[in-house]
Tab-separated table of C-alpha atoms and ligand atoms in Angstrom:
chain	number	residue	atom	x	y	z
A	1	UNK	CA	97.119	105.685	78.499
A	2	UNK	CA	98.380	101.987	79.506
A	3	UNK	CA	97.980	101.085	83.007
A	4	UNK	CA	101.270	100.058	85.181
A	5	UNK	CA	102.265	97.076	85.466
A	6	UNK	CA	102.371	96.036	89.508
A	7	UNK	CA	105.572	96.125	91.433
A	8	UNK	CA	107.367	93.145	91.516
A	9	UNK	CA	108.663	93.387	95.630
A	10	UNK	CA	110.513	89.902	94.765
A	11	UNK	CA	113.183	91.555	92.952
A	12	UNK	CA	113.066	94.587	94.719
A	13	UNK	CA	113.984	92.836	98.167
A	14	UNK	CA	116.494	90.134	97.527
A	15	UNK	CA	118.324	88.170	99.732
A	16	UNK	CA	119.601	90.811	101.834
A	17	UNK	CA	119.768	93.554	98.547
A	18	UNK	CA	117.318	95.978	98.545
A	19	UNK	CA	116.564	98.119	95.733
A	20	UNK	CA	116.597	102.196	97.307
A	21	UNK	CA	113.371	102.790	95.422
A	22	UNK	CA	111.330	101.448	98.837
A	23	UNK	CA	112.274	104.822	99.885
A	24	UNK	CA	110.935	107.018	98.107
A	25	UNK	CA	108.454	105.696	95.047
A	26	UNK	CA	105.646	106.861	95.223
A	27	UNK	CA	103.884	103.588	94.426
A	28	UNK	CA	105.729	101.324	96.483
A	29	UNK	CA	104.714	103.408	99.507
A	30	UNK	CA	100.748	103.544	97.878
A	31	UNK	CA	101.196	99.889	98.163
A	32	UNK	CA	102.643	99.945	102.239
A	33	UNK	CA	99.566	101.961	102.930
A	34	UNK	CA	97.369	99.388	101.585
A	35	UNK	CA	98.828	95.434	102.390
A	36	UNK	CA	101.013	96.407	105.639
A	37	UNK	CA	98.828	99.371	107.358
A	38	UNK	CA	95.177	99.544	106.115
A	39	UNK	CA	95.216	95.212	105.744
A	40	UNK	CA	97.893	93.927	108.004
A	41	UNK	CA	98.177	94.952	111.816
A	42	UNK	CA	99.873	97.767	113.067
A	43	UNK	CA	100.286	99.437	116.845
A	44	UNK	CA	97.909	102.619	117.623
A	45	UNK	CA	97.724	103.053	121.435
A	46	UNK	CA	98.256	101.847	124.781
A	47	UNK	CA	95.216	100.993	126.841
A	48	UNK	CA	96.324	103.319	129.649
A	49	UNK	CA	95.983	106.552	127.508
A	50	UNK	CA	92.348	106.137	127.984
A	51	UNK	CA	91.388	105.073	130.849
A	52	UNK	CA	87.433	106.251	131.635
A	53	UNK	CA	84.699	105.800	129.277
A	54	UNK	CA	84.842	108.703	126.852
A	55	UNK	CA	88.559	109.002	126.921
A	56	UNK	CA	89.604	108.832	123.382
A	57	UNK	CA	93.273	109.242	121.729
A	58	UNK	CA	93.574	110.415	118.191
A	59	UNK	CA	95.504	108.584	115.944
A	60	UNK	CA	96.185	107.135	112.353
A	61	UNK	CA	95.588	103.957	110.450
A	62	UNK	CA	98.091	104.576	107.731
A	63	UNK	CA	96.698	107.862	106.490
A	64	UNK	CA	93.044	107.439	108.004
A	65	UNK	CA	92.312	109.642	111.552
A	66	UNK	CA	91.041	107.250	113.556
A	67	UNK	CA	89.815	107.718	117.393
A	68	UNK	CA	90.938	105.236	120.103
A	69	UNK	CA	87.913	105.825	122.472
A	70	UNK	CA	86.890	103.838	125.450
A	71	UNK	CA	83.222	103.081	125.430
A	72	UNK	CA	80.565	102.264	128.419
A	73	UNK	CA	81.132	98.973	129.036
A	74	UNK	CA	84.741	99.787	129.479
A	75	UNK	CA	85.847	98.546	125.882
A	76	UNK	CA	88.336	99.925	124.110
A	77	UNK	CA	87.388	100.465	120.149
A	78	UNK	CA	88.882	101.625	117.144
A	79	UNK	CA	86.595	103.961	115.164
A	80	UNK	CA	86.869	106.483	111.925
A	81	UNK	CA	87.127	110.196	112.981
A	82	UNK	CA	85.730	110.768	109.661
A	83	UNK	CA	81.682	111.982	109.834
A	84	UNK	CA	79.913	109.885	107.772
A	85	UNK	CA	77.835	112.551	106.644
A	86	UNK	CA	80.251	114.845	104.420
A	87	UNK	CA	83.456	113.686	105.889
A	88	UNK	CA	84.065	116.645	108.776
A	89	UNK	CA	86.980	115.666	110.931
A	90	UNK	CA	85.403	114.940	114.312
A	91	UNK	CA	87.662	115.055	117.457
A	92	UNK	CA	90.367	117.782	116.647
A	93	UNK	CA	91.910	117.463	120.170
A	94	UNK	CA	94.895	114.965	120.389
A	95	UNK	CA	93.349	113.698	123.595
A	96	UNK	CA	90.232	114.251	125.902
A	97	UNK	CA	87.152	112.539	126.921
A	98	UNK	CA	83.501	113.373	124.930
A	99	UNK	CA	81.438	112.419	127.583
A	100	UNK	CA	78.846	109.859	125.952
A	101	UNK	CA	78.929	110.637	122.247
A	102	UNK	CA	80.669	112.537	119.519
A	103	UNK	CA	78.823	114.903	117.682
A	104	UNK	CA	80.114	116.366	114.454
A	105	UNK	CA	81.014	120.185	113.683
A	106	UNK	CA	78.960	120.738	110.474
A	107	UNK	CA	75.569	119.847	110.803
A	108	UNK	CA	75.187	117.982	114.535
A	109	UNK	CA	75.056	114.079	113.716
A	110	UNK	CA	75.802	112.452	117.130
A	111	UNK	CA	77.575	109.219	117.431
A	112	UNK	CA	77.891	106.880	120.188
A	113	UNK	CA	81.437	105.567	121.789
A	114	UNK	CA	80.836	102.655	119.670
A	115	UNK	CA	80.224	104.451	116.330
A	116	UNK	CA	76.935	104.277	116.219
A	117	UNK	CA	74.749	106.573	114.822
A	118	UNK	CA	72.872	107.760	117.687
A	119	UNK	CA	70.805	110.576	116.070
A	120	UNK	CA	70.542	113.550	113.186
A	121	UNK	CA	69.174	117.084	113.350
A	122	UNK	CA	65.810	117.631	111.572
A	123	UNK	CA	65.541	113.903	111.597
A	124	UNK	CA	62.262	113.949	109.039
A	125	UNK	CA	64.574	114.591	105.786
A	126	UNK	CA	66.226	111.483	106.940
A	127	UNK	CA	63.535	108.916	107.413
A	128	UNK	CA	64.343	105.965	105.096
A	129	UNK	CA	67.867	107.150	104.283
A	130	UNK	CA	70.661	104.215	105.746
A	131	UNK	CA	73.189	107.552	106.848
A	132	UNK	CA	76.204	105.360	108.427
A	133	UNK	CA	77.736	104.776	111.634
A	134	UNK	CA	81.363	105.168	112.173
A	135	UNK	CA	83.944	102.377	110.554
A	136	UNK	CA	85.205	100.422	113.438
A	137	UNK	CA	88.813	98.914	112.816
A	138	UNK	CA	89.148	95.632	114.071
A	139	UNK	CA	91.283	95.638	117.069
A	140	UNK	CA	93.685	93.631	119.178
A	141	UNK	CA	94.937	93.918	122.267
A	142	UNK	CA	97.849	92.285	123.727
A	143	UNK	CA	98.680	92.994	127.565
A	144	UNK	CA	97.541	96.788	127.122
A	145	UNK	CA	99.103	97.544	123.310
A	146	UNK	CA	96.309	97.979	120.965
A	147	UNK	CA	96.750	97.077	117.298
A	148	UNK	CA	94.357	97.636	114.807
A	149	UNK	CA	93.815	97.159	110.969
A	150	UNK	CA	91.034	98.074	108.327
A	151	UNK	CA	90.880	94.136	107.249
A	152	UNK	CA	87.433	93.021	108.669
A	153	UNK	CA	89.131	89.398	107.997
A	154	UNK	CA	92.802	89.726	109.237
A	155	UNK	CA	95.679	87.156	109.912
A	156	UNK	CA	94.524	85.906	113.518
A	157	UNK	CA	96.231	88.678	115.777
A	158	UNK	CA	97.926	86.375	118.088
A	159	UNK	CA	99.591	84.509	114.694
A	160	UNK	CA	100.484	87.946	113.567
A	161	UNK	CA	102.485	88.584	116.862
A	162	UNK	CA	104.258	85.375	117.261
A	163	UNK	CA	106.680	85.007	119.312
A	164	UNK	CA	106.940	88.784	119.309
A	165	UNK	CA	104.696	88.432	122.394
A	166	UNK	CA	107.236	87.591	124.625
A	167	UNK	CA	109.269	90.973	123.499
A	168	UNK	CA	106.254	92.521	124.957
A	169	UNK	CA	106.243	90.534	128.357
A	170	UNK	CA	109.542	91.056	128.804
A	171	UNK	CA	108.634	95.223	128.351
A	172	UNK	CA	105.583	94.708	130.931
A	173	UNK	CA	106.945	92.748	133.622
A	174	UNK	CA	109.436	95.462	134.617
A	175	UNK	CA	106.384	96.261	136.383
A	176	UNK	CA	106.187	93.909	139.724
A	177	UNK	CA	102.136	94.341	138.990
A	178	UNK	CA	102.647	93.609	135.230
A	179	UNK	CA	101.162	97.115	133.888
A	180	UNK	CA	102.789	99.729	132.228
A	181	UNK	CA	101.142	103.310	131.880
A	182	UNK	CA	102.074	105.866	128.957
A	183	UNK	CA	100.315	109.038	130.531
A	184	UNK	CA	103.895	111.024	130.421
A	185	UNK	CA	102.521	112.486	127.044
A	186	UNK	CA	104.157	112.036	123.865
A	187	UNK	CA	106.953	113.674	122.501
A	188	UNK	CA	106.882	114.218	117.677
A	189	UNK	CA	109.230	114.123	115.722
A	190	UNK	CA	109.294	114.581	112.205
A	191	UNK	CA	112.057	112.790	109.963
A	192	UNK	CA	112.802	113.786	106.249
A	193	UNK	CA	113.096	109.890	105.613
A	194	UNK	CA	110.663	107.383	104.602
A	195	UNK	CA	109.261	105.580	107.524
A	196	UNK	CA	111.248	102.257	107.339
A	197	UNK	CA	114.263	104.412	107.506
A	198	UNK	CA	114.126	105.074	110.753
A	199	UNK	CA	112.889	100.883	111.888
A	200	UNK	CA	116.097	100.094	109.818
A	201	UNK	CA	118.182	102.726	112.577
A	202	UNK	CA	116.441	101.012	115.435
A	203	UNK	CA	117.496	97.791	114.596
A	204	UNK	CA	120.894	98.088	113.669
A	205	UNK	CA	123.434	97.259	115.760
A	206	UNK	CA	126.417	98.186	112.925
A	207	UNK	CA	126.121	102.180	113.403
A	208	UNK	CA	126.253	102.224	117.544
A	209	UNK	CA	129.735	102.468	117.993
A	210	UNK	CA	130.452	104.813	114.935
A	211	UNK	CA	127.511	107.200	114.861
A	212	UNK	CA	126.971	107.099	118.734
A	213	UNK	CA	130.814	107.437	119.663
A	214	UNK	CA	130.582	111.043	121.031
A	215	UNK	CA	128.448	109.746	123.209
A	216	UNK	CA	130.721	107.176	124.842
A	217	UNK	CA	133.305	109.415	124.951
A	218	UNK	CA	130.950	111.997	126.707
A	219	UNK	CA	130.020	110.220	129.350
A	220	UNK	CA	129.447	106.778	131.719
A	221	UNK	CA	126.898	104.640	130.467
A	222	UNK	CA	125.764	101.260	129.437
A	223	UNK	CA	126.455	102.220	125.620
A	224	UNK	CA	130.411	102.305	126.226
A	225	UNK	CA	130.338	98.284	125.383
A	226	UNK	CA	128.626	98.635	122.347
A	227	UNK	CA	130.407	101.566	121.631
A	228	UNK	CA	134.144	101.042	122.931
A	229	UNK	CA	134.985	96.917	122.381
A	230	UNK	CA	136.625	95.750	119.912
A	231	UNK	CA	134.272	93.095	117.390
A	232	UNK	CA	135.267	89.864	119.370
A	233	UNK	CA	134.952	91.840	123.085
A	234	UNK	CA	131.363	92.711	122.386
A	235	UNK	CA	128.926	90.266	123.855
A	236	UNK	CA	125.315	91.882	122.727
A	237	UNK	CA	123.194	89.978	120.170
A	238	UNK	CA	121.065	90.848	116.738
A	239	UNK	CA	117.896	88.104	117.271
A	240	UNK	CA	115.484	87.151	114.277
A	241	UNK	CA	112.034	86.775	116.675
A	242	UNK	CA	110.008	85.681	113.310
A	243	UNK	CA	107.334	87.748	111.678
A	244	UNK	CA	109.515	91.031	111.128
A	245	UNK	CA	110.152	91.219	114.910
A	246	UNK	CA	113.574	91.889	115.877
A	247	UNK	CA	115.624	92.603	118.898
A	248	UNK	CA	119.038	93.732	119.621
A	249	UNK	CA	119.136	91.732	123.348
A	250	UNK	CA	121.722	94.225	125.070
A	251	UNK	CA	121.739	92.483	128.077
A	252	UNK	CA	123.965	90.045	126.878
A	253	UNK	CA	126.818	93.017	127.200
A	254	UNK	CA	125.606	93.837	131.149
A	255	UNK	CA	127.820	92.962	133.511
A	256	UNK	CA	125.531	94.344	136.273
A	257	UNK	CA	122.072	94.642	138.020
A	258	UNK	CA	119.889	97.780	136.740
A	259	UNK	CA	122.513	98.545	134.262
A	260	UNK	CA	119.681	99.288	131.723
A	261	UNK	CA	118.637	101.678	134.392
A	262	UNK	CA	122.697	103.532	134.436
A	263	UNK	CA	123.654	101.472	137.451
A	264	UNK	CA	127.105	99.870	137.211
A	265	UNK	CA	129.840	98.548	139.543
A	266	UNK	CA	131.134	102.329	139.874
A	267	UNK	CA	127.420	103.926	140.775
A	268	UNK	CA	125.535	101.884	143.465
A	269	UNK	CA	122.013	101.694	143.158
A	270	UNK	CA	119.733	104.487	145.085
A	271	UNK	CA	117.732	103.083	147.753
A	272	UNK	CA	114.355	103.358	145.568
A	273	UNK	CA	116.353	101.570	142.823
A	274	UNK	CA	117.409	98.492	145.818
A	275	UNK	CA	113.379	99.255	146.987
A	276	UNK	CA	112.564	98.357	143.399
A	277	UNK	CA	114.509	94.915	143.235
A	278	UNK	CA	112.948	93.866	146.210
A	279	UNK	CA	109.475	94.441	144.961
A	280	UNK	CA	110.179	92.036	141.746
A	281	UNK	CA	111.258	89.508	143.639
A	282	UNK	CA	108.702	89.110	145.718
A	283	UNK	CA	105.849	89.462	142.842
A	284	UNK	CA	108.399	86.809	140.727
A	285	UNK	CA	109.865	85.114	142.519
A	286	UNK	CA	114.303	85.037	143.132
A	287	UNK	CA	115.275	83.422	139.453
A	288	UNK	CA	112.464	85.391	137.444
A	289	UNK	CA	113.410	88.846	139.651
A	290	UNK	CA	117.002	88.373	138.479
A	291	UNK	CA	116.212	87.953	135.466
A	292	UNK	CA	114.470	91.256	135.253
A	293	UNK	CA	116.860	92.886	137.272
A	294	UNK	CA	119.777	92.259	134.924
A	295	UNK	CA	118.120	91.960	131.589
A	296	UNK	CA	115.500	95.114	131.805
A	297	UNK	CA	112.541	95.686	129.134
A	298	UNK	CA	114.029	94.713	125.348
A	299	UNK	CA	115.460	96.658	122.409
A	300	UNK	CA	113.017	95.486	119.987
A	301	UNK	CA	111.121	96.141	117.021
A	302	UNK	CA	107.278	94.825	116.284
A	303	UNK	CA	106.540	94.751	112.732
A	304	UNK	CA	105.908	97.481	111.482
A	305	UNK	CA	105.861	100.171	113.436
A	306	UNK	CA	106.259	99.655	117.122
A	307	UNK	CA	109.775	100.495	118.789
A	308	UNK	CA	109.999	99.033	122.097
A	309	UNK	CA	113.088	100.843	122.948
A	310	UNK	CA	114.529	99.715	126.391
A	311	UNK	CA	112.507	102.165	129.008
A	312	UNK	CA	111.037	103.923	125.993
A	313	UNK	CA	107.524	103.590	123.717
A	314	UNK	CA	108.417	104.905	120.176
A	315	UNK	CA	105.931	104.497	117.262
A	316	UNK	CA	105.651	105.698	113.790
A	317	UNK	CA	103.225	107.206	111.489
A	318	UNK	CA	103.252	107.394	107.971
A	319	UNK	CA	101.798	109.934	106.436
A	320	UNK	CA	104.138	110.668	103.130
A	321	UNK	CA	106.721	108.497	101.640
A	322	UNK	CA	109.783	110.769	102.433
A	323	UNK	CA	108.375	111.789	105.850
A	324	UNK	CA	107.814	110.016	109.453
A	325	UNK	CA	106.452	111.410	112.290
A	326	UNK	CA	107.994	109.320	115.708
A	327	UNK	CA	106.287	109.618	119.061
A	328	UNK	CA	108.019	108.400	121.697
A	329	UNK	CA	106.769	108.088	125.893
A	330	UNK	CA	108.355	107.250	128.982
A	331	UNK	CA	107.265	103.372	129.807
A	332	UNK	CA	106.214	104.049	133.250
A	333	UNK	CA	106.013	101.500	135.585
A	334	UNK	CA	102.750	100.508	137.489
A	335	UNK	CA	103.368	99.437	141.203
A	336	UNK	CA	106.769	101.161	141.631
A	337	UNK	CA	107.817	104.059	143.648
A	338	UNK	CA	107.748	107.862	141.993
A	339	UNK	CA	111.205	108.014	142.194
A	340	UNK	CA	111.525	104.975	140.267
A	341	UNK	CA	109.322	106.464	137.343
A	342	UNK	CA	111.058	110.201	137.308
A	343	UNK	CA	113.970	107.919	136.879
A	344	UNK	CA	112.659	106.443	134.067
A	345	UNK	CA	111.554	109.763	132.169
A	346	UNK	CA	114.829	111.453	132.628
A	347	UNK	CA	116.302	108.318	130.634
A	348	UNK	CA	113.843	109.378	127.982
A	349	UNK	CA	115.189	112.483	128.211
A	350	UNK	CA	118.518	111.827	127.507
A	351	UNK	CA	118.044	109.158	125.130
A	352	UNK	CA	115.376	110.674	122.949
A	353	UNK	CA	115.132	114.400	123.944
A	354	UNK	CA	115.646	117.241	121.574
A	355	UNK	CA	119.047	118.192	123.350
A	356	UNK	CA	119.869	114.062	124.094
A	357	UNK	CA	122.404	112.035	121.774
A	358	UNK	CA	120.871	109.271	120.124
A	359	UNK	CA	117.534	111.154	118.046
A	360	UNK	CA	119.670	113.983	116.760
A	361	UNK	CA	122.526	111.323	115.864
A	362	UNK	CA	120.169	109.059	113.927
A	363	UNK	CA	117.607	111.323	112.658
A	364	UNK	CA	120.632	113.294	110.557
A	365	UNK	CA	122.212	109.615	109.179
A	366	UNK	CA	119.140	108.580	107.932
A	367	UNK	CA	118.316	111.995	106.486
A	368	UNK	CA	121.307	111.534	104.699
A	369	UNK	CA	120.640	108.368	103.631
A	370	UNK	CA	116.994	109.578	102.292
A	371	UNK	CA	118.656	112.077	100.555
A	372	UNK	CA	121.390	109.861	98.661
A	373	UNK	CA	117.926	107.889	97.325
A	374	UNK	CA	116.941	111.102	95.325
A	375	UNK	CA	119.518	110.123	92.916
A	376	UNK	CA	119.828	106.781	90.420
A	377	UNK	CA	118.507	103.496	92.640
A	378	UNK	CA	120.941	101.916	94.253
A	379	UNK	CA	120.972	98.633	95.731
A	380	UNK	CA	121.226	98.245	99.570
A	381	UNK	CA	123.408	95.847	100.806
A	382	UNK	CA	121.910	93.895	104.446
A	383	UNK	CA	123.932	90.918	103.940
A	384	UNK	CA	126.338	91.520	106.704
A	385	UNK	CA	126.844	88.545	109.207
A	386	UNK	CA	124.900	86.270	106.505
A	387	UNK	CA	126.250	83.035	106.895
A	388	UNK	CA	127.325	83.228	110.305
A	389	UNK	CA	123.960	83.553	112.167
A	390	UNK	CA	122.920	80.543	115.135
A	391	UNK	CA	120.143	79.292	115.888
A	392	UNK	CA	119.784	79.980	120.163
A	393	UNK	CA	117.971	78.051	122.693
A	394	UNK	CA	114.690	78.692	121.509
A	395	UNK	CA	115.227	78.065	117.643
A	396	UNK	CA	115.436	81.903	117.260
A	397	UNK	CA	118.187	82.854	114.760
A	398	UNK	CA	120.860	85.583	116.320
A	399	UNK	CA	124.242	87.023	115.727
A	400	UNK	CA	126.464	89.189	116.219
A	401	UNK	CA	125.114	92.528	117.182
A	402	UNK	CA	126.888	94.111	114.214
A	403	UNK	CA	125.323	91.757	112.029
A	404	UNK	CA	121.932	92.738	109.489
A	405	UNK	CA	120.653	89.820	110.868
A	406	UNK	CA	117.381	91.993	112.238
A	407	UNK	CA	117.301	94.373	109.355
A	408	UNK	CA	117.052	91.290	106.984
A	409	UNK	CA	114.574	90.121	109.239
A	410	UNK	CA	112.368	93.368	108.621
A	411	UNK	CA	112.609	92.707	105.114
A	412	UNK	CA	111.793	89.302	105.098
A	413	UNK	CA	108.568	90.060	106.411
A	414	UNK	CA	108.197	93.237	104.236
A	415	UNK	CA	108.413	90.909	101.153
A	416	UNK	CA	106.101	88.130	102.741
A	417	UNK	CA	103.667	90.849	103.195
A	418	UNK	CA	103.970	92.611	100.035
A	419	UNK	CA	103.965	89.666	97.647
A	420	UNK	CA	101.268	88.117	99.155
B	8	FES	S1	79.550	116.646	107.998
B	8	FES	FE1	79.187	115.826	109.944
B	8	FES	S2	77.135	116.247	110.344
B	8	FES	FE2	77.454	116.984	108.348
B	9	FE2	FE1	121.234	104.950	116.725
């Protein structure tokens, strides 16, 4: 038996070509688990979905159950849900609090919210043995939004995010206080496709006005620009944020106040919605407030796996190359008025619901795609708009929001990362 020869990702993602193998090999996604997911950093939880010591999320680093569990002092950590002993799964709940320590199923080893191993039954058959406390991930935390990787020695977190950062200021100060809270619950999904797939979908501004015409034609909303111009009439923008961050900045096709949240010249805002603009401007200030106001929380994507989709939270996990599960939250608001947050989940609703238009629409185009892959590799072609991107104010490249300007940016990372 010879061994295989390693992938060569520099051919495989070329200049805006993309071989369809990175869909479904089963190596290439071996390799994803390992450099982007076990040794790079990638989202897990939002600080607010544990909020008292002992609350604890559970979640995945690639394919490893981890527990997102707030300890004592108040910190949040990132530790294996895997007993050290022999391996027992130890929080089966999706949620909850264990009090002060997690003991295991099988044979009682108790751990502390750190990891620690605080104690083991019939402790004498133990003396001198070095059993193991829980793996911690290492962890970063950027304005609430936890990320965490299996590299003891990652890229310094705040490198890794860039100037992806300001995507997620721009999602937090929506909030007059500057806090957003996912306690809504989260709503799973899974997709036939391989997980970049469906980042691909959330970035591209090509399909809106083909695969999300019935919506347009359905009803009133702030799609019908994207959806309804002609190529020169739309205004909307594909931005390259560096680092595999990408936004499609929608707000450059408003042409009113709140529009993100369905207000428009021909339905006046609600008094909690006028209540709402009068609380940002007086925690920012007139030109900051109307900035909000007008421009809402971004369409963006952070590298590799967060979706920070307008009023939305959408992640992924991978778990098998032609399969993603999505979760995806209301981003409530801290600070605002209830009305203002109901508001904000029946836009989830709509957008991302079972019965809405834009899941359904998406998750059967890119099932189709994944499909199409099982076949002879193909090559993808991203190289739309190539050629006629600008650089904007802040040395960010953009273009049209048709253009593969963000998808190529996804894949420009992906190759960084994977040829490293
Ligand atoms: S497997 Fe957990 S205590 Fe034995
Ligand atoms: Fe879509």
């Amino acid at each position: 038996m010879t061994a295989q020869s390693a992938i060569d990702y520099s051919t495989i993602v070329n200049n805006g070509i993309i071989n369809s193998r990175v869909y479904n090999d089963e190596r290439i996604f071996e390799d994803e688990i390992k450099k982007i997911f076990h040794e790079g950093w990638s989202f897990v939880a939002h600080e607010s979905e544990v909020p008292k010591p002992g609350d604890y999320v559970r979640r995945s680093i690639g394919r490893e159950p981890y527990l997102v569990v707030r300890n004592r002092d108040g910190e949040v950590n990132v530790i294996s849900n895997k007993c050290t002993h022999r391996g027992t799964l130890l929080c089966q709940e999706e949620k909850g609090n264990v009090r002060g320590a997690i003991t295991c199923w099988y044979h009682g080893w108790v751990f502390g919210l750190d990891g620690d191993l605080k104690s083991v039954p019939y402790g004498a058959g133990s003396r001198g043995l070095d059993h193991k406390c829980l793996p911690k991930a290492t962890v970063g935390n950027y304005r609430g939004f936890i990320f965490a990787t299996l590299n003891p020695n990652p890229i310094n977190f705040r490198d890794y995010l860039g100037e992806g950062a300001s995507l997620i200021d721009r999602a937090v100060e929506c909030s007059p206080v500057g806090e957003i809270r996912l306690n809504a619950g989260w709503a799973k999904f899974l997709y036939k496709t391989n997980w970049k797939l469906q980042c691909e979908n959330n970035i591209d501004g090509y399909h809106v006005n083909y695969v999300h015409a019935s919506l347009a034609r359905s009803i009133e909303s702030r799609y019908n620009e994207a959806v309804l111009a002609g190529e020169d009439e739309l205004k909307t923008t594909a931005v390259d944020w560096g680092n595999g961050h990408s936004e499609l900045f929608l707000a450059a096709g408003f042409s009113s106040d709140l529009e993100w949240l369905g207000y428009s010249d021909k339905k006046p805002m609600k008094p909690f919605a006028i209540k709402y603009c009068d609380q940002l401007r007086e925690a920012y200030g007139d030109n900051r407030a109307s900035r909000i106001i007008h421009d809402g929380p971004p369409h963006a994507l952070i590298f590799p796996n967060l979706f920070l989709a307008e009023t939305n939270i959408v992640y992924y996990e991978v778990d098998q190359v032609g399969e993603t599960v999505q979760r995806h939250t209301p981003m409530l608001l801290e600070g605002v008025s209830d009305e203002m947050n109901t508001r904000i989940i029946r836009l989830c609703e709509a957008a991302l619901g079972p019965s809405s238009f834009f899941l359904p629409d998406d998750g059967v185009i890119t099932e189709r795609q994944q499909a199409a892959f099982e076949g002879v590799p193909m090559e993808i072609d991203l190289r739309r708009g190539m050629g006629r991107e600008n650089k904007d104010g802040m040395g960010l490249m953009e273009s049209h929001v048709t253009d593969e300007v963000t998808n190529r940016a996804f894949w420009s990372r992906y190759r960084e990362v994977m040829t490293a």
